[in-house]
């Protein structure tokens, strides 16, 4: 274990959808994985990307604990927040 984290971003301009992110989480597990959405003014983005990922993970059958881990626990640990 190299201690690395992986991050997935919903990026409409690159064709990465909330469904894609949910599928990748389901296929690869929740350890050291973060998801997010890139909100920028220079290209099309989706500020609601993270809630949409949560909905899609739920639709994919992921347990609530796994969803919380990816959306809350892992980022909190990565950024060393209490």
mmCIF file with all atom_site columns, N, CA and C in Angstrom, residues 9-76:
data_model
loop_
_atom_site.group_PDB
_atom_site.id
_atom_site.type_symbol
_atom_site.label_atom_id
_atom_site.label_alt_id
_atom_site.label_comp_id
_atom_site.label_asym_id
_atom_site.label_entity_id
_atom_site.label_seq_id
_atom_site.pdbx_PDB_ins_code
_atom_site.Cartn_x
_atom_site.Cartn_y
_atom_site.Cartn_z
_atom_site.occupancy
_atom_site.B_iso_or_equiv
_atom_site.pdbx_formal_charge
_atom_site.auth_seq_id
_atom_site.auth_comp_id
_atom_site.auth_asym_id
_atom_site.auth_atom_id
_atom_site.pdbx_PDB_model_num
ATOM 1   N N  . UNK A 1 9  ? -13.800 12.724 -10.840 1.00 0.00 ? 9  UNK A N  1
ATOM 2   C CA . UNK A 1 9  ? -14.567 13.966 -10.994 1.00 0.00 ? 9  UNK A CA 1
ATOM 3   C C  . UNK A 1 9  ? -15.599 13.821 -12.090 1.00 0.00 ? 9  UNK A C  1
ATOM 4   N N  . UNK A 1 10 ? -16.800 14.316 -11.803 1.00 0.00 ? 10 UNK A N  1
ATOM 5   C CA . UNK A 1 10 ? -17.833 14.402 -12.829 1.00 0.00 ? 10 UNK A CA 1
ATOM 6   C C  . UNK A 1 10 ? -17.461 15.589 -13.713 1.00 0.00 ? 10 UNK A C  1
ATOM 7   N N  . UNK A 1 11 ? -17.179 15.311 -14.957 1.00 0.00 ? 11 UNK A N  1
ATOM 8   C CA . UNK A 1 11 ? -16.778 16.362 -15.896 1.00 0.00 ? 11 UNK A CA 1
ATOM 9   C C  . UNK A 1 11 ? -17.596 16.232 -17.175 1.00 0.00 ? 11 UNK A C  1
ATOM 10  N N  . UNK A 1 12 ? -18.687 16.972 -17.282 1.00 0.00 ? 12 UNK A N  1
ATOM 11  C CA . UNK A 1 12 ? -19.530 16.858 -18.476 1.00 0.00 ? 12 UNK A CA 1
ATOM 12  C C  . UNK A 1 12 ? -18.758 17.072 -19.779 1.00 0.00 ? 12 UNK A C  1
ATOM 13  N N  . UNK A 1 13 ? -17.785 17.977 -19.760 1.00 0.00 ? 13 UNK A N  1
ATOM 14  C CA . UNK A 1 13 ? -17.046 18.256 -20.995 1.00 0.00 ? 13 UNK A CA 1
ATOM 15  C C  . UNK A 1 13 ? -16.200 17.066 -21.445 1.00 0.00 ? 13 UNK A C  1
ATOM 16  N N  . UNK A 1 14 ? -15.892 16.154 -20.528 1.00 0.00 ? 14 UNK A N  1
ATOM 17  C CA . UNK A 1 14 ? -15.098 14.976 -20.868 1.00 0.00 ? 14 UNK A CA 1
ATOM 18  C C  . UNK A 1 14 ? -15.947 13.713 -20.910 1.00 0.00 ? 14 UNK A C  1
ATOM 19  N N  . UNK A 1 15 ? -17.248 13.878 -20.704 1.00 0.00 ? 15 UNK A N  1
ATOM 20  C CA . UNK A 1 15 ? -18.156 12.743 -20.809 1.00 0.00 ? 15 UNK A CA 1
ATOM 21  C C  . UNK A 1 15 ? -18.174 11.827 -19.600 1.00 0.00 ? 15 UNK A C  1
ATOM 22  N N  . UNK A 1 16 ? -17.672 12.284 -18.442 1.00 0.00 ? 16 UNK A N  1
ATOM 23  C CA . UNK A 1 16 ? -17.707 11.481 -17.227 1.00 0.00 ? 16 UNK A CA 1
ATOM 24  C C  . UNK A 1 16 ? -18.952 11.874 -16.445 1.00 0.00 ? 16 UNK A C  1
ATOM 25  N N  . UNK A 1 17 ? -19.881 10.950 -16.343 1.00 0.00 ? 17 UNK A N  1
ATOM 26  C CA . UNK A 1 17 ? -21.185 11.217 -15.741 1.00 0.00 ? 17 UNK A CA 1
ATOM 27  C C  . UNK A 1 17 ? -21.255 10.698 -14.302 1.00 0.00 ? 17 UNK A C  1
ATOM 28  N N  . UNK A 1 18 ? -22.263 11.115 -13.548 1.00 0.00 ? 18 UNK A N  1
ATOM 29  C CA . UNK A 1 18 ? -22.463 10.536 -12.218 1.00 0.00 ? 18 UNK A CA 1
ATOM 30  C C  . UNK A 1 18 ? -22.644 9.013  -12.284 1.00 0.00 ? 18 UNK A C  1
ATOM 31  N N  . UNK A 1 19 ? -23.297 8.535  -13.332 1.00 0.00 ? 19 UNK A N  1
ATOM 32  C CA . UNK A 1 19 ? -23.467 7.091  -13.508 1.00 0.00 ? 19 UNK A CA 1
ATOM 33  C C  . UNK A 1 19 ? -22.116 6.401  -13.675 1.00 0.00 ? 19 UNK A C  1
ATOM 34  N N  . UNK A 1 20 ? -21.214 7.020  -14.445 1.00 0.00 ? 20 UNK A N  1
ATOM 35  C CA . UNK A 1 20 ? -19.866 6.466  -14.626 1.00 0.00 ? 20 UNK A CA 1
ATOM 36  C C  . UNK A 1 20 ? -19.137 6.374  -13.286 1.00 0.00 ? 20 UNK A C  1
ATOM 37  N N  . UNK A 1 21 ? -19.206 7.455  -12.506 1.00 0.00 ? 21 UNK A N  1
ATOM 38  C CA . UNK A 1 21 ? -18.537 7.471  -11.196 1.00 0.00 ? 21 UNK A CA 1
ATOM 39  C C  . UNK A 1 21 ? -19.103 6.392  -10.285 1.00 0.00 ? 21 UNK A C  1
ATOM 40  N N  . UNK A 1 22 ? -20.421 6.260  -10.241 1.00 0.00 ? 22 UNK A N  1
ATOM 41  C CA . UNK A 1 22 ? -21.053 5.237  -9.400  1.00 0.00 ? 22 UNK A CA 1
ATOM 42  C C  . UNK A 1 22 ? -20.618 3.840  -9.828  1.00 0.00 ? 22 UNK A C  1
ATOM 43  N N  . UNK A 1 23 ? -20.552 3.611  -11.126 1.00 0.00 ? 23 UNK A N  1
ATOM 44  C CA . UNK A 1 23 ? -20.117 2.302  -11.633 1.00 0.00 ? 23 UNK A CA 1
ATOM 45  C C  . UNK A 1 23 ? -18.670 2.023  -11.229 1.00 0.00 ? 23 UNK A C  1
ATOM 46  N N  . UNK A 1 24 ? -17.799 3.033  -11.332 1.00 0.00 ? 24 UNK A N  1
ATOM 47  C CA . UNK A 1 24 ? -16.394 2.852  -10.971 1.00 0.00 ? 24 UNK A CA 1
ATOM 48  C C  . UNK A 1 24 ? -16.232 2.570  -9.476  1.00 0.00 ? 24 UNK A C  1
ATOM 49  N N  . UNK A 1 25 ? -17.035 3.223  -8.653  1.00 0.00 ? 25 UNK A N  1
ATOM 50  C CA . UNK A 1 25 ? -16.995 2.958  -7.206  1.00 0.00 ? 25 UNK A CA 1
ATOM 51  C C  . UNK A 1 25 ? -17.452 1.530  -6.946  1.00 0.00 ? 25 UNK A C  1
ATOM 52  N N  . UNK A 1 26 ? -18.549 1.122  -7.580  1.00 0.00 ? 26 UNK A N  1
ATOM 53  C CA . UNK A 1 26 ? -19.072 -0.233 -7.380  1.00 0.00 ? 26 UNK A CA 1
ATOM 54  C C  . UNK A 1 26 ? -18.062 -1.289 -7.829  1.00 0.00 ? 26 UNK A C  1
ATOM 55  N N  . UNK A 1 27 ? -17.346 -1.022 -8.912  1.00 0.00 ? 27 UNK A N  1
ATOM 56  C CA . UNK A 1 27 ? -16.394 -1.990 -9.454  1.00 0.00 ? 27 UNK A CA 1
ATOM 57  C C  . UNK A 1 27 ? -15.071 -2.023 -8.695  1.00 0.00 ? 27 UNK A C  1
ATOM 58  N N  . UNK A 1 28 ? -14.671 -0.897 -8.090  1.00 0.00 ? 28 UNK A N  1
ATOM 59  C CA . UNK A 1 28 ? -13.327 -0.794 -7.509  1.00 0.00 ? 28 UNK A CA 1
ATOM 60  C C  . UNK A 1 28 ? -13.296 -0.665 -5.997  1.00 0.00 ? 28 UNK A C  1
ATOM 61  N N  . UNK A 1 29 ? -14.432 -0.517 -5.362  1.00 0.00 ? 29 UNK A N  1
ATOM 62  C CA . UNK A 1 29 ? -14.464 -0.416 -3.915  1.00 0.00 ? 29 UNK A CA 1
ATOM 63  C C  . UNK A 1 29 ? -14.328 1.016  -3.429  1.00 0.00 ? 29 UNK A C  1
ATOM 64  N N  . UNK A 1 30 ? -14.375 1.171  -2.110  1.00 0.00 ? 30 UNK A N  1
ATOM 65  C CA . UNK A 1 30 ? -14.445 2.497  -1.508  1.00 0.00 ? 30 UNK A CA 1
ATOM 66  C C  . UNK A 1 30 ? -13.172 2.917  -0.782  1.00 0.00 ? 30 UNK A C  1
ATOM 67  N N  . UNK A 1 31 ? -12.198 2.043  -0.696  1.00 0.00 ? 31 UNK A N  1
ATOM 68  C CA . UNK A 1 31 ? -10.970 2.383  0.025   1.00 0.00 ? 31 UNK A CA 1
ATOM 69  C C  . UNK A 1 31 ? -10.204 3.494  -0.682  1.00 0.00 ? 31 UNK A C  1
ATOM 70  N N  . UNK A 1 32 ? -9.899  4.533  0.051   1.00 0.00 ? 32 UNK A N  1
ATOM 71  C CA . UNK A 1 32 ? -9.071  5.640  -0.434  1.00 0.00 ? 32 UNK A CA 1
ATOM 72  C C  . UNK A 1 32 ? -9.536  6.186  -1.774  1.00 0.00 ? 32 UNK A C  1
ATOM 73  N N  . UNK A 1 33 ? -10.837 6.326  -1.906  1.00 0.00 ? 33 UNK A N  1
ATOM 74  C CA . UNK A 1 33 ? -11.434 6.861  -3.125  1.00 0.00 ? 33 UNK A CA 1
ATOM 75  C C  . UNK A 1 33 ? -12.246 8.098  -2.782  1.00 0.00 ? 33 UNK A C  1
ATOM 76  N N  . UNK A 1 34 ? -12.070 9.145  -3.563  1.00 0.00 ? 34 UNK A N  1
ATOM 77  C CA . UNK A 1 34 ? -12.812 10.393 -3.417  1.00 0.00 ? 34 UNK A CA 1
ATOM 78  C C  . UNK A 1 34 ? -13.539 10.669 -4.716  1.00 0.00 ? 34 UNK A C  1
ATOM 79  N N  . UNK A 1 35 ? -14.688 11.302 -4.628  1.00 0.00 ? 35 UNK A N  1
ATOM 80  C CA . UNK A 1 35 ? -15.386 11.749 -5.829  1.00 0.00 ? 35 UNK A CA 1
ATOM 81  C C  . UNK A 1 35 ? -15.715 13.228 -5.674  1.00 0.00 ? 35 UNK A C  1
ATOM 82  N N  . UNK A 1 36 ? -15.816 13.909 -6.791  1.00 0.00 ? 36 UNK A N  1
ATOM 83  C CA . UNK A 1 36 ? -16.126 15.328 -6.738  1.00 0.00 ? 36 UNK A CA 1
ATOM 84  C C  . UNK A 1 36 ? -16.599 15.819 -8.085  1.00 0.00 ? 36 UNK A C  1
ATOM 85  N N  . UNK A 1 37 ? -16.852 17.118 -8.135  1.00 0.00 ? 37 UNK A N  1
ATOM 86  C CA . UNK A 1 37 ? -17.216 17.751 -9.397  1.00 0.00 ? 37 UNK A CA 1
ATOM 87  C C  . UNK A 1 37 ? -16.364 19.001 -9.530  1.00 0.00 ? 37 UNK A C  1
ATOM 88  N N  . UNK A 1 38 ? -15.891 19.229 -10.693 1.00 0.00 ? 38 UNK A N  1
ATOM 89  C CA . UNK A 1 38 ? -15.026 20.368 -10.956 1.00 0.00 ? 38 UNK A CA 1
ATOM 90  C C  . UNK A 1 38 ? -15.896 21.543 -11.362 1.00 0.00 ? 38 UNK A C  1
ATOM 91  N N  . UNK A 1 39 ? -15.981 22.542 -10.516 1.00 0.00 ? 39 UNK A N  1
ATOM 92  C CA . UNK A 1 39 ? -16.791 23.712 -10.812 1.00 0.00 ? 39 UNK A CA 1
ATOM 93  C C  . UNK A 1 39 ? -15.866 24.847 -11.215 1.00 0.00 ? 39 UNK A C  1
ATOM 94  N N  . UNK A 1 40 ? -15.881 25.161 -12.484 1.00 0.00 ? 40 UNK A N  1
ATOM 95  C CA . UNK A 1 40 ? -15.027 26.209 -13.015 1.00 0.00 ? 40 UNK A CA 1
ATOM 96  C C  . UNK A 1 40 ? -15.838 27.108 -13.943 1.00 0.00 ? 40 UNK A C  1
ATOM 97  N N  . UNK A 1 41 ? -15.322 28.273 -14.142 1.00 0.00 ? 41 UNK A N  1
ATOM 98  C CA . UNK A 1 41 ? -16.006 29.203 -15.036 1.00 0.00 ? 41 UNK A CA 1
ATOM 99  C C  . UNK A 1 41 ? -15.563 29.055 -16.488 1.00 0.00 ? 41 UNK A C  1
ATOM 100 N N  . UNK A 1 42 ? -14.460 28.351 -16.718 1.00 0.00 ? 42 UNK A N  1
ATOM 101 C CA . UNK A 1 42 ? -13.902 28.285 -18.063 1.00 0.00 ? 42 UNK A CA 1
ATOM 102 C C  . UNK A 1 42 ? -14.503 27.200 -18.944 1.00 0.00 ? 42 UNK A C  1
ATOM 103 N N  . UNK A 1 43 ? -15.222 26.260 -18.370 1.00 0.00 ? 43 UNK A N  1
ATOM 104 C CA . UNK A 1 43 ? -15.875 25.226 -19.171 1.00 0.00 ? 43 UNK A CA 1
ATOM 105 C C  . UNK A 1 43 ? -17.131 24.751 -18.457 1.00 0.00 ? 43 UNK A C  1
ATOM 106 N N  . UNK A 1 44 ? -17.944 24.021 -19.187 1.00 0.00 ? 44 UNK A N  1
ATOM 107 C CA . UNK A 1 44 ? -19.196 23.516 -18.636 1.00 0.00 ? 44 UNK A CA 1
ATOM 108 C C  . UNK A 1 44 ? -18.919 22.580 -17.461 1.00 0.00 ? 44 UNK A C  1
ATOM 109 N N  . UNK A 1 45 ? -19.593 22.814 -16.356 1.00 0.00 ? 45 UNK A N  1
ATOM 110 C CA . UNK A 1 45 ? -19.426 21.956 -15.188 1.00 0.00 ? 45 UNK A CA 1
ATOM 111 C C  . UNK A 1 45 ? -20.786 21.759 -14.530 1.00 0.00 ? 45 UNK A C  1
ATOM 112 N N  . UNK A 1 46 ? -20.812 20.935 -13.509 1.00 0.00 ? 46 UNK A N  1
ATOM 113 C CA . UNK A 1 46 ? -22.062 20.643 -12.819 1.00 0.00 ? 46 UNK A CA 1
ATOM 114 C C  . UNK A 1 46 ? -21.832 20.750 -11.315 1.00 0.00 ? 46 UNK A C  1
ATOM 115 N N  . UNK A 1 47 ? -22.271 21.839 -10.729 1.00 0.00 ? 47 UNK A N  1
ATOM 116 C CA . UNK A 1 47 ? -22.086 22.062 -9.297  1.00 0.00 ? 47 UNK A CA 1
ATOM 117 C C  . UNK A 1 47 ? -22.840 21.038 -8.454  1.00 0.00 ? 47 UNK A C  1
ATOM 118 N N  . UNK A 1 48 ? -23.817 20.362 -9.036  1.00 0.00 ? 48 UNK A N  1
ATOM 119 C CA . UNK A 1 48 ? -24.572 19.338 -8.323  1.00 0.00 ? 48 UNK A CA 1
ATOM 120 C C  . UNK A 1 48 ? -24.050 17.934 -8.615  1.00 0.00 ? 48 UNK A C  1
ATOM 121 N N  . UNK A 1 49 ? -22.845 17.861 -9.142  1.00 0.00 ? 49 UNK A N  1
ATOM 122 C CA . UNK A 1 49 ? -22.276 16.565 -9.497  1.00 0.00 ? 49 UNK A CA 1
ATOM 123 C C  . UNK A 1 49 ? -22.190 15.593 -8.340  1.00 0.00 ? 49 UNK A C  1
ATOM 124 N N  . UNK A 1 50 ? -21.766 16.053 -7.172  1.00 0.00 ? 50 UNK A N  1
ATOM 125 C CA . UNK A 1 50 ? -21.605 15.148 -6.029  1.00 0.00 ? 50 UNK A CA 1
ATOM 126 C C  . UNK A 1 50 ? -22.945 14.583 -5.557  1.00 0.00 ? 50 UNK A C  1
ATOM 127 N N  . UNK A 1 51 ? -23.974 15.414 -5.365  1.00 0.00 ? 51 UNK A N  1
ATOM 128 C CA . UNK A 1 51 ? -25.269 14.809 -5.002  1.00 0.00 ? 51 UNK A CA 1
ATOM 129 C C  . UNK A 1 51 ? -25.786 13.835 -6.063  1.00 0.00 ? 51 UNK A C  1
ATOM 130 N N  . UNK A 1 52 ? -25.526 14.137 -7.321  1.00 0.00 ? 52 UNK A N  1
ATOM 131 C CA . UNK A 1 52 ? -25.953 13.223 -8.392  1.00 0.00 ? 52 UNK A CA 1
ATOM 132 C C  . UNK A 1 52 ? -25.194 11.906 -8.316  1.00 0.00 ? 52 UNK A C  1
ATOM 133 N N  . UNK A 1 53 ? -23.911 11.963 -7.938  1.00 0.00 ? 53 UNK A N  1
ATOM 134 C CA . UNK A 1 53 ? -23.139 10.731 -7.756  1.00 0.00 ? 53 UNK A CA 1
ATOM 135 C C  . UNK A 1 53 ? -23.751 9.909  -6.627  1.00 0.00 ? 53 UNK A C  1
ATOM 136 N N  . UNK A 1 54 ? -24.120 10.576 -5.528  1.00 0.00 ? 54 UNK A N  1
ATOM 137 C CA . UNK A 1 54 ? -24.724 9.876  -4.390  1.00 0.00 ? 54 UNK A CA 1
ATOM 138 C C  . UNK A 1 54 ? -26.000 9.151  -4.816  1.00 0.00 ? 54 UNK A C  1
ATOM 139 N N  . UNK A 1 55 ? -26.838 9.827  -5.589  1.00 0.00 ? 55 UNK A N  1
ATOM 140 C CA . UNK A 1 55 ? -28.086 9.212  -6.067  1.00 0.00 ? 55 UNK A CA 1
ATOM 141 C C  . UNK A 1 55 ? -27.775 7.998  -6.927  1.00 0.00 ? 55 UNK A C  1
ATOM 142 N N  . UNK A 1 56 ? -26.807 8.123  -7.807  1.00 0.00 ? 56 UNK A N  1
ATOM 143 C CA . UNK A 1 56 ? -26.474 7.009  -8.700  1.00 0.00 ? 56 UNK A CA 1
ATOM 144 C C  . UNK A 1 56 ? -25.841 5.843  -7.951  1.00 0.00 ? 56 UNK A C  1
ATOM 145 N N  . UNK A 1 57 ? -25.051 6.137  -6.914  1.00 0.00 ? 57 UNK A N  1
ATOM 146 C CA . UNK A 1 57 ? -24.477 5.050  -6.114  1.00 0.00 ? 57 UNK A CA 1
ATOM 147 C C  . UNK A 1 57 ? -25.588 4.286  -5.393  1.00 0.00 ? 57 UNK A C  1
ATOM 148 N N  . UNK A 1 58 ? -26.584 5.023  -4.906  1.00 0.00 ? 58 UNK A N  1
ATOM 149 C CA . UNK A 1 58 ? -27.724 4.387  -4.255  1.00 0.00 ? 58 UNK A CA 1
ATOM 150 C C  . UNK A 1 58 ? -28.491 3.518  -5.248  1.00 0.00 ? 58 UNK A C  1
ATOM 151 N N  . UNK A 1 59 ? -28.723 4.044  -6.455  1.00 0.00 ? 59 UNK A N  1
ATOM 152 C CA . UNK A 1 59 ? -29.414 3.277  -7.502  1.00 0.00 ? 59 UNK A CA 1
ATOM 153 C C  . UNK A 1 59 ? -28.634 2.020  -7.891  1.00 0.00 ? 59 UNK A C  1
ATOM 154 N N  . UNK A 1 60 ? -27.286 2.107  -7.792  1.00 0.00 ? 60 UNK A N  1
ATOM 155 C CA . UNK A 1 60 ? -26.436 0.961  -8.124  1.00 0.00 ? 60 UNK A CA 1
ATOM 156 C C  . UNK A 1 60 ? -26.412 -0.080 -7.008  1.00 0.00 ? 60 UNK A C  1
ATOM 157 N N  . UNK A 1 61 ? -27.099 0.231  -5.889  1.00 0.00 ? 61 UNK A N  1
ATOM 158 C CA . UNK A 1 61 ? -27.194 -0.732 -4.808  1.00 0.00 ? 61 UNK A CA 1
ATOM 159 C C  . UNK A 1 61 ? -26.088 -0.653 -3.768  1.00 0.00 ? 61 UNK A C  1
ATOM 160 N N  . UNK A 1 62 ? -25.284 0.405  -3.816  1.00 0.00 ? 62 UNK A N  1
ATOM 161 C CA . UNK A 1 62 ? -24.238 0.544  -2.805  1.00 0.00 ? 62 UNK A CA 1
ATOM 162 C C  . UNK A 1 62 ? -24.863 0.864  -1.455  1.00 0.00 ? 62 UNK A C  1
ATOM 163 N N  . UNK A 1 63 ? -24.362 0.248  -0.387  1.00 0.00 ? 63 UNK A N  1
ATOM 164 C CA . UNK A 1 63 ? -24.902 0.528  0.945   1.00 0.00 ? 63 UNK A CA 1
ATOM 165 C C  . UNK A 1 63 ? -24.646 1.977  1.370   1.00 0.00 ? 63 UNK A C  1
ATOM 166 N N  . UNK A 1 64 ? -25.516 2.493  2.223   1.00 0.00 ? 64 UNK A N  1
ATOM 167 C CA . UNK A 1 64 ? -25.375 3.871  2.702   1.00 0.00 ? 64 UNK A CA 1
ATOM 168 C C  . UNK A 1 64 ? -24.019 4.110  3.356   1.00 0.00 ? 64 UNK A C  1
ATOM 169 N N  . UNK A 1 65 ? -23.479 3.106  4.065   1.00 0.00 ? 65 UNK A N  1
ATOM 170 C CA . UNK A 1 65 ? -22.163 3.261  4.701   1.00 0.00 ? 65 UNK A CA 1
ATOM 171 C C  . UNK A 1 65 ? -21.060 3.470  3.665   1.00 0.00 ? 65 UNK A C  1
ATOM 172 N N  . UNK A 1 66 ? -21.132 2.774  2.539   1.00 0.00 ? 66 UNK A N  1
ATOM 173 C CA . UNK A 1 66 ? -20.129 2.946  1.478   1.00 0.00 ? 66 UNK A CA 1
ATOM 174 C C  . UNK A 1 66 ? -20.242 4.330  0.845   1.00 0.00 ? 66 UNK A C  1
ATOM 175 N N  . UNK A 1 67 ? -21.467 4.790  0.646   1.00 0.00 ? 67 UNK A N  1
ATOM 176 C CA . UNK A 1 67 ? -21.670 6.118  0.063   1.00 0.00 ? 67 UNK A CA 1
ATOM 177 C C  . UNK A 1 67 ? -21.107 7.177  0.998   1.00 0.00 ? 67 UNK A C  1
ATOM 178 N N  . UNK A 1 68 ? -21.395 7.057  2.275   1.00 0.00 ? 68 UNK A N  1
ATOM 179 C CA . UNK A 1 68 ? -20.868 8.017  3.260   1.00 0.00 ? 68 UNK A CA 1
ATOM 180 C C  . UNK A 1 68 ? -19.346 7.970  3.310   1.00 0.00 ? 68 UNK A C  1
ATOM 181 N N  . UNK A 1 69 ? -18.785 6.800  3.167   1.00 0.00 ? 69 UNK A N  1
ATOM 182 C CA . UNK A 1 69 ? -17.325 6.670  3.193   1.00 0.00 ? 69 UNK A CA 1
ATOM 183 C C  . UNK A 1 69 ? -16.685 7.435  2.040   1.00 0.00 ? 69 UNK A C  1
ATOM 184 N N  . UNK A 1 70 ? -17.228 7.262  0.844   1.00 0.00 ? 70 UNK A N  1
ATOM 185 C CA . UNK A 1 70 ? -16.652 7.918  -0.340  1.00 0.00 ? 70 UNK A CA 1
ATOM 186 C C  . UNK A 1 70 ? -16.891 9.429  -0.323  1.00 0.00 ? 70 UNK A C  1
ATOM 187 N N  . UNK A 1 71 ? -18.083 9.849  0.100   1.00 0.00 ? 71 UNK A N  1
ATOM 188 C CA . UNK A 1 71 ? -18.433 11.271 0.028   1.00 0.00 ? 71 UNK A CA 1
ATOM 189 C C  . UNK A 1 71 ? -18.023 12.074 1.255   1.00 0.00 ? 71 UNK A C  1
ATOM 190 N N  . UNK A 1 72 ? -17.836 11.415 2.396   1.00 0.00 ? 72 UNK A N  1
ATOM 191 C CA . UNK A 1 72 ? -17.572 12.159 3.623   1.00 0.00 ? 72 UNK A CA 1
ATOM 192 C C  . UNK A 1 72 ? -16.324 11.666 4.359   1.00 0.00 ? 72 UNK A C  1
ATOM 193 N N  . UNK A 1 73 ? -16.283 10.382 4.692   1.00 0.00 ? 73 UNK A N  1
ATOM 194 C CA . UNK A 1 73 ? -15.194 9.864  5.518   1.00 0.00 ? 73 UNK A CA 1
ATOM 195 C C  . UNK A 1 73 ? -13.834 9.933  4.826   1.00 0.00 ? 73 UNK A C  1
ATOM 196 N N  . UNK A 1 74 ? -13.754 9.468  3.589   1.00 0.00 ? 74 UNK A N  1
ATOM 197 C CA . UNK A 1 74 ? -12.467 9.497  2.883   1.00 0.00 ? 74 UNK A CA 1
ATOM 198 C C  . UNK A 1 74 ? -11.947 10.919 2.677   1.00 0.00 ? 74 UNK A C  1
ATOM 199 N N  . UNK A 1 75 ? -12.779 11.866 2.215   1.00 0.00 ? 75 UNK A N  1
ATOM 200 C CA . UNK A 1 75 ? -12.266 13.235 2.084   1.00 0.00 ? 75 UNK A CA 1
ATOM 201 C C  . UNK A 1 75 ? -11.830 13.828 3.439   1.00 0.00 ? 75 UNK A C  1
ATOM 202 N N  . UNK A 1 76 ? -12.593 13.534 4.478   1.00 0.00 ? 76 UNK A N  1
ATOM 203 C CA . UNK A 1 76 ? -12.235 14.037 5.800   1.00 0.00 ? 76 UNK A CA 1
ATOM 204 C C  . UNK A 1 76 ? -10.869 13.501 6.246   1.00 0.00 ? 76 UNK A C  1
#
